[in-house]
Structures are given as structure tokens and as C-alpha cells.
CSV table of C-alpha atoms (C1' of nucleotides) in Angstrom, one decimal:
chain,number,residue,atom,x,y,z
A,1,MET,CA,141.8,28.5,79.8
A,2,GLY,CA,140.8,26.4,82.7
A,3,SER,CA,138.3,23.7,82.0
A,4,VAL,CA,135.5,22.5,84.2
A,5,ASP,CA,134.6,19.1,85.5
A,6,THR,CA,131.6,17.8,83.6
A,7,TRP,CA,130.0,16.1,86.6
A,8,ALA,CA,130.5,19.1,88.7
A,9,ALA,CA,128.9,21.2,86.0
A,10,LEU,CA,125.7,19.0,86.2
A,11,GLY,CA,125.8,19.1,90.0
A,12,ASP,CA,123.8,22.3,90.0
A,13,GLN,CA,120.1,22.2,89.5
A,14,THR,CA,119.9,25.5,87.7
A,15,ARG,CA,122.6,24.4,85.3
A,16,ARG,CA,120.7,21.2,84.5
A,17,SER,CA,117.6,23.2,83.8
A,18,ILE,CA,119.5,25.4,81.4
A,19,LEU,CA,121.0,22.4,79.7
A,20,ALA,CA,117.6,20.7,79.4
A,21,ARG,CA,116.2,23.9,77.9
A,22,VAL,CA,119.0,24.2,75.4
A,23,VAL,CA,118.8,20.5,74.5
A,24,ARG,CA,115.1,21.1,73.6
A,25,GLN,CA,115.8,24.2,71.6
A,26,PRO,CA,118.9,26.4,71.2
A,27,GLY,CA,118.5,30.0,72.3
A,28,SER,CA,120.0,33.3,73.4
A,29,VAL,CA,120.9,34.2,76.9
A,30,THR,CA,118.0,36.5,77.4
A,31,ASP,CA,115.7,33.8,75.9
A,32,LEU,CA,116.9,31.2,78.4
A,33,ALA,CA,116.8,33.6,81.3
A,34,ARG,CA,113.2,34.3,80.6
A,35,ASP,CA,112.1,30.8,81.7
A,36,LEU,CA,114.3,30.7,84.8
A,37,PRO,CA,114.0,32.1,88.3
A,38,VAL,CA,117.4,33.8,88.2
A,39,SER,CA,118.8,36.9,86.7
A,40,ARG,CA,120.3,37.1,83.2
A,41,PRO,CA,123.9,37.5,84.4
A,42,ALA,CA,123.5,34.4,86.5
A,43,VAL,CA,122.4,32.4,83.4
A,44,SER,CA,125.3,33.9,81.5
A,45,GLN,CA,127.7,32.6,84.2
A,46,HIS,CA,126.1,29.2,84.2
A,47,LEU,CA,126.5,29.0,80.5
A,48,GLY,CA,130.1,29.8,80.9
A,49,VAL,CA,130.5,26.8,83.1
A,50,LEU,CA,128.6,24.6,80.7
A,51,LEU,CA,130.8,25.9,77.9
A,52,ARG,CA,134.0,25.1,79.7
A,53,ALA,CA,132.6,21.7,80.6
A,54,GLY,CA,132.1,21.0,76.9
A,55,LEU,CA,128.4,20.6,77.3
A,56,VAL,CA,127.2,23.5,75.1
A,57,ASP,CA,128.3,25.5,72.1
A,58,VAL,CA,128.0,29.2,71.2
A,59,ARG,CA,127.4,30.8,67.9
A,60,PRO,CA,127.2,34.5,67.4
A,61,HIS,CA,124.1,35.7,65.6
A,62,GLY,CA,123.9,39.4,65.2
A,63,ARG,CA,124.1,40.9,68.7
A,64,GLN,CA,122.9,37.7,70.3
A,65,ARG,CA,124.9,34.6,71.2
A,66,ILE,CA,123.0,31.4,70.5
A,67,TYR,CA,123.8,28.5,72.9
A,68,SER,CA,123.1,24.9,71.8
A,69,ALA,CA,123.7,21.5,73.4
A,70,ARG,CA,126.9,19.7,72.5
A,71,LEU,CA,126.3,16.1,71.6
A,72,ASP,CA,129.9,14.8,72.2
A,73,GLY,CA,129.9,16.4,75.7
A,74,LEU,CA,126.8,14.3,76.6
A,75,ALA,CA,128.4,11.3,74.9
A,76,SER,CA,131.5,11.4,77.2
A,77,LEU,CA,129.3,11.5,80.2
A,78,ARG,CA,127.3,8.6,78.9
A,79,GLY,CA,130.4,6.6,78.4
A,80,GLU,CA,131.7,7.2,81.9
A,81,LEU,CA,128.4,6.3,83.4
A,82,GLU,CA,128.2,3.2,81.4
A,83,ALA,CA,131.6,2.1,82.6
A,84,PHE,CA,130.3,2.5,86.2
A,85,TRP,CA,127.2,0.6,85.3
A,86,SER,CA,128.7,-2.4,83.5
A,87,GLU,CA,131.4,-2.9,86.2
A,88,ALA,CA,128.8,-2.8,88.9
A,89,LEU,CA,126.7,-5.3,87.1
A,90,ARG,CA,129.7,-7.6,86.5
A,91,ASN,CA,130.8,-7.5,90.1
A,92,LEU,CA,127.3,-8.0,91.4
A,93,LYS,CA,127.1,-11.1,89.3
A,94,ARG,CA,130.4,-12.3,90.6
A,95,VAL,CA,129.3,-11.9,94.2
A,96,ALA,CA,126.1,-13.8,93.5
A,97,GLU,CA,128.2,-16.6,92.0
A,98,ASP,CA,130.5,-16.6,95.0
A,99,ASP,CA,127.4,-16.9,97.2
A,100,TYR,CA,126.1,-19.8,95.2
A,101,HIS,CA,129.4,-21.7,95.5
A,102,HIS,CA,129.6,-21.0,99.2
A,103,THR,CA,126.1,-22.2,100.1
A,104,GLY,CA,125.6,-24.7,97.3
A,105,GLU,CA,128.8,-26.7,97.3
B,1,MET,CA,115.1,12.0,106.4
B,2,GLY,CA,116.2,14.5,103.8
B,3,SER,CA,117.3,12.9,100.6
B,4,VAL,CA,120.1,14.1,98.4
B,5,ASP,CA,120.1,15.0,94.7
B,6,THR,CA,121.9,12.2,92.8
B,7,TRP,CA,123.7,14.5,90.4
B,8,ALA,CA,124.9,16.8,93.1
B,9,ALA,CA,126.2,13.7,94.9
B,10,LEU,CA,128.3,12.9,91.9
B,11,GLY,CA,129.4,16.5,91.5
B,12,ASP,CA,132.2,15.9,94.0
B,13,GLN,CA,135.4,14.1,92.8
B,14,THR,CA,136.1,12.4,96.1
B,15,ARG,CA,132.6,11.0,96.2
B,16,ARG,CA,133.1,9.7,92.6
B,17,SER,CA,136.3,8.0,93.7
B,18,ILE,CA,134.5,6.4,96.6
B,19,LEU,CA,131.7,5.2,94.5
B,20,ALA,CA,134.1,3.8,91.9
B,21,ARG,CA,136.0,2.0,94.6
B,22,VAL,CA,132.8,0.6,96.1
B,23,VAL,CA,131.5,-0.5,92.6
B,24,ARG,CA,134.7,-2.5,92.2
B,25,GLN,CA,134.5,-4.1,95.6
B,26,PRO,CA,132.4,-3.5,98.6
B,27,GLY,CA,134.3,-2.5,101.7
B,28,SER,CA,134.2,-0.9,105.2
B,29,VAL,CA,134.8,2.7,105.9
B,30,THR,CA,138.3,2.3,107.2
B,31,ASP,CA,139.0,0.1,104.1
B,32,LEU,CA,137.8,2.8,101.7
B,33,ALA,CA,139.6,5.6,103.6
B,34,ARG,CA,142.9,3.8,103.3
B,35,ASP,CA,143.1,4.4,99.5
B,36,LEU,CA,142.0,8.0,99.7
B,37,PRO,CA,143.8,11.3,100.5
B,38,VAL,CA,141.2,12.3,103.1
B,39,SER,CA,140.4,11.3,106.7
B,40,ARG,CA,138.1,8.5,107.7
B,41,PRO,CA,135.4,10.8,109.0
B,42,ALA,CA,135.4,12.6,105.7
B,43,VAL,CA,134.8,9.3,103.9
B,44,SER,CA,132.1,8.5,106.4
B,45,GLN,CA,130.3,11.8,105.6
B,46,HIS,CA,130.7,11.2,101.9
B,47,LEU,CA,129.2,7.8,102.3
B,48,GLY,CA,126.3,9.3,104.1
B,49,VAL,CA,125.6,11.6,101.1
B,50,LEU,CA,125.9,8.7,98.7
B,51,LEU,CA,123.6,6.7,100.9
B,52,ARG,CA,120.9,9.5,100.9
B,53,ALA,CA,121.3,9.8,97.1
B,54,GLY,CA,120.5,6.1,96.8
B,55,LEU,CA,123.8,5.2,95.2
B,56,VAL,CA,125.1,2.9,97.9
B,57,ASP,CA,123.9,0.4,100.5
B,58,VAL,CA,125.1,-0.4,104.0
B,59,ARG,CA,125.1,-3.8,105.7
B,60,PRO,CA,126.4,-4.2,109.3
B,61,HIS,CA,129.0,-6.9,109.6
B,62,GLY,CA,130.3,-7.2,113.1
B,63,ARG,CA,131.6,-3.9,114.2
B,64,GLN,CA,132.1,-2.8,110.6
B,65,ARG,CA,129.7,-1.4,108.1
B,66,ILE,CA,130.1,-2.7,104.6
B,67,TYR,CA,129.1,-0.3,101.9
B,68,SER,CA,128.3,-1.5,98.4
B,69,ALA,CA,127.1,0.1,95.2
B,70,ARG,CA,123.4,0.2,94.5
B,71,LEU,CA,122.5,-0.8,91.0
B,72,ASP,CA,119.1,0.9,90.8
B,73,GLY,CA,120.6,4.2,91.9
B,74,LEU,CA,123.0,4.0,88.9
B,75,ALA,CA,120.1,2.9,86.7
B,76,SER,CA,118.0,6.0,87.4
B,77,LEU,CA,121.0,8.2,86.5
B,78,ARG,CA,121.4,6.2,83.4
B,79,GLY,CA,117.8,6.7,82.4
B,80,GLU,CA,117.9,10.4,83.0
B,81,LEU,CA,121.1,10.9,81.0
B,82,GLU,CA,119.7,8.8,78.3
B,83,ALA,CA,116.6,11.1,78.1
B,84,PHE,CA,118.9,14.1,77.6
B,85,TRP,CA,120.9,12.2,75.0
B,86,SER,CA,118.0,11.0,72.9
B,87,GLU,CA,116.2,14.3,72.9
B,88,ALA,CA,119.4,16.1,71.9
B,89,LEU,CA,119.9,13.7,69.1
B,90,ARG,CA,116.4,14.0,67.9
B,91,ASN,CA,116.4,17.8,67.9
B,92,LEU,CA,119.8,17.9,66.2
B,93,LYS,CA,118.4,15.8,63.5
B,94,ARG,CA,115.4,18.1,63.2
B,95,VAL,CA,117.6,21.2,62.9
B,96,ALA,CA,119.6,19.4,60.2
B,97,GLU,CA,116.4,18.7,58.2
B,98,ASP,CA,115.3,22.3,58.6
B,99,ASP,CA,118.6,23.4,57.2
B,100,TYR,CA,118.2,21.0,54.3
B,101,HIS,CA,114.8,22.3,53.4
B,102,HIS,CA,115.9,25.9,53.7
B,103,THR,CA,118.9,25.6,51.5
B,104,GLY,CA,117.8,22.7,49.2
B,105,GLU,CA,114.3,23.6,48.2
C,1,DC,C1',124.8,59.8,64.8
C,2,DA,C1',121.8,58.5,68.8
C,3,DA,C1',119.0,55.3,71.3
C,4,DA,C1',118.2,50.7,72.3
C,5,DT,C1',119.3,45.9,72.8
C,6,DG,C1',122.1,41.8,74.1
C,7,DC,C1',125.8,40.4,76.3
C,8,DG,C1',129.9,39.5,79.4
C,9,DT,C1',132.2,40.7,83.5
C,10,DA,C1',133.5,43.1,87.8
C,11,DA,C1',132.4,43.5,92.7
C,12,DG,C1',130.3,42.2,96.7
C,13,DT,C1',127.4,39.2,99.7
C,14,DT,C1',125.6,35.0,101.6
C,15,DA,C1',125.2,30.2,101.9
C,16,DC,C1',126.9,25.9,101.6
C,17,DT,C1',130.5,22.2,101.3
C,18,DA,C1',134.5,19.6,102.1
C,19,DC,C1',137.5,19.0,105.4
C,20,DT,C1',139.8,18.7,110.0
C,21,DT,C1',140.1,17.1,115.1
C,22,DA,C1',137.8,15.5,119.2
C,23,DC,C1',134.6,12.7,121.3
C,24,DG,C1',131.3,8.9,122.6
C,25,DC,C1',129.1,4.6,121.6
C,26,DA,C1',129.0,-0.2,120.2
C,27,DT,C1',131.4,-4.5,119.2
C,28,DC,C1',135.1,-8.0,119.4
C,29,DA,C1',139.6,-10.0,121.6
C,30,DG,C1',142.4,-11.3,125.6
D,1,DC,C1',136.1,-6.8,132.8
D,2,DT,C1',139.6,-4.1,130.0
D,3,DG,C1',141.7,-2.6,126.0
D,4,DA,C1',141.4,-2.0,121.2
D,5,DT,C1',138.9,-1.4,116.9
D,6,DG,C1',135.3,0.6,113.8
D,7,DC,C1',132.2,3.8,113.3
D,8,DG,C1',129.1,8.0,113.3
D,9,DT,C1',128.7,12.7,114.6
D,10,DA,C1',129.5,17.2,116.8
D,11,DA,C1',132.0,21.4,116.2
D,12,DG,C1',134.8,24.6,113.9
D,13,DT,C1',137.2,26.5,109.7
D,14,DA,C1',138.7,27.7,105.1
D,15,DG,C1',137.4,27.8,100.5
D,16,DT,C1',134.2,28.1,97.0
D,17,DA,C1',129.9,28.6,94.5
D,18,DA,C1',125.6,30.8,93.3
D,19,DC,C1',123.5,34.8,93.2
D,20,DT,C1',122.7,40.0,93.0
D,21,DT,C1',123.4,44.9,91.1
D,22,DA,C1',126.2,47.9,88.3
D,23,DC,C1',128.8,48.9,84.5
D,24,DG,C1',130.9,49.0,79.8
D,25,DC,C1',131.4,47.2,75.2
D,26,DA,C1',129.5,45.7,70.7
D,27,DT,C1',125.8,45.6,67.4
D,28,DT,C1',121.5,46.7,65.4
D,29,DT,C1',117.7,50.2,64.6
D,30,DG,C1',115.5,54.6,63.5
DNA sequence: CAAATGCGTAAGTTACTACTTACGCATCAG
DNA sequence: CTGATGCGTAAGTAGTAACTTACGCATTTG
């Protein structure tokens, strides 16, 4: 149903920890909750958000659900950030050149 | 004083719009507020968050305050995201190799 | 089949966040 | 000096987000 904004999903520190953990090694909900200072249901809810944001994948495995990082989710973020970056760089250069022409010529 | 988590700062859509606008062209608060669906004080508060997150800079200019994007703030984000990315890629490759050895040999 | 395990979700609470209007201070124009 | 402009901040509010405990369903184990 409703999707989740990718940036907003990463706005939460706990969620970033979960994602970092999952990036390192896929794992079940109980597994992930073991290393975190919050309850298992909380982790389950966070994983739901990450799932809707397209940052993780689930795969049923017996009575567990194994979550893993989704590469294309990270890729889209990377692309968006890169757009910010390159435009900032370009405009910074432009401003510097303007300064040069103003003071130099 | 207190700083602000960079990711959390970008978690808000309005703040991303402001940053995108400032990346394109530095401007005063009133300037920025003109293109946005929120009030000027709201923009001012958001700029405060972006400032504490190290994503923008201010420079007084007469009775205006000109905000501009901060390149190193974006750079640190880029680095952190890149770390996620490369580790995900590496581990994905490792898992693929494990699969190969399990099924192939 | 019965007990145990792993999970999602419902329900409720608390805390924060994004926004508004109102105000007060500084700076420039006439 | 006087009025106007640009800004930050205080104060209040509505919505949301992160967490908890409790429960119920599915799957494996003995």
C-alpha cells in the first residue's frame, strides 16, 4: 500500500542501526533485536518502514523472516545525493568565477 | 550549542526543498520562503536545523542573512552513504560466492 | 497432538516536530 | 528621527512517530 519516503526512513537512528546491521549480515527479526536496545516488536515495526522505503527485502525461511539490504534502494539514495552534490559543486564554481570577474576585471 | 543529526535534518521534505533551493542559489530567508508553502518563521526554523546539521552557512548582508549550501556537510553524508553502499556490495558478492560453492562444488 | 518459537499487529502512552501567530530587535530609506 | 523591512524567537497547538505490553496466528519440534 502506502510507501515511505526513503530519506525519512533513514532519519531515525535506530533504523539506521538496523539497516547497518542488515547490510553487514542478513538476519531474522529476533536476531536483529538482540543487538539493539529496543524490543522485538519495535524492530519489527522499523523493518516494516525500511521495507516500504525499499531499503530492505524479506524472505521467509521456516518460521523466521530473513531481512536483507536492498542494493537498488541504496542506489537511488546515492543518485539523489550525488545530484545535490554535483549541483552544489557546479554553482560554487560559478560563484567563484563571478567573484574573479568582479574583482579581477 | 547542541548539534543536529545530519540524516534527521534531511528526513523532512520541506528541509530538503530548502536545501535544494539553496544549493541552486544562495538566498535570504524571505527569498526562500517565497517559493515555499510555509511561513517565513517556519523557514527560519528549518534553516536553523540545517545550520546545526552543518549543511548550510549564513553570512550577514545588510539587514538580510544569506544562506548558502555547505559543501563539506554534503561530503560527509556522501561518505557515510558510500560506506553503506560498498559494504552492501561486498557482502552481496560474498553471499553469491557462498551460494556458488554450495551448489557448484 | 501439544508445547515452543518466531513473527506481525493492535492498543495505548509519551515525546517530539512542524507549523502557526505575535512580538521585539536590528538595519536601511526618506 | 520615523517608518518600513528582514530577521530570530517565544508561545501555543495539532499531528505524528517511536516505543511499550499484550495478543493471536503460523510453523517447527518432541
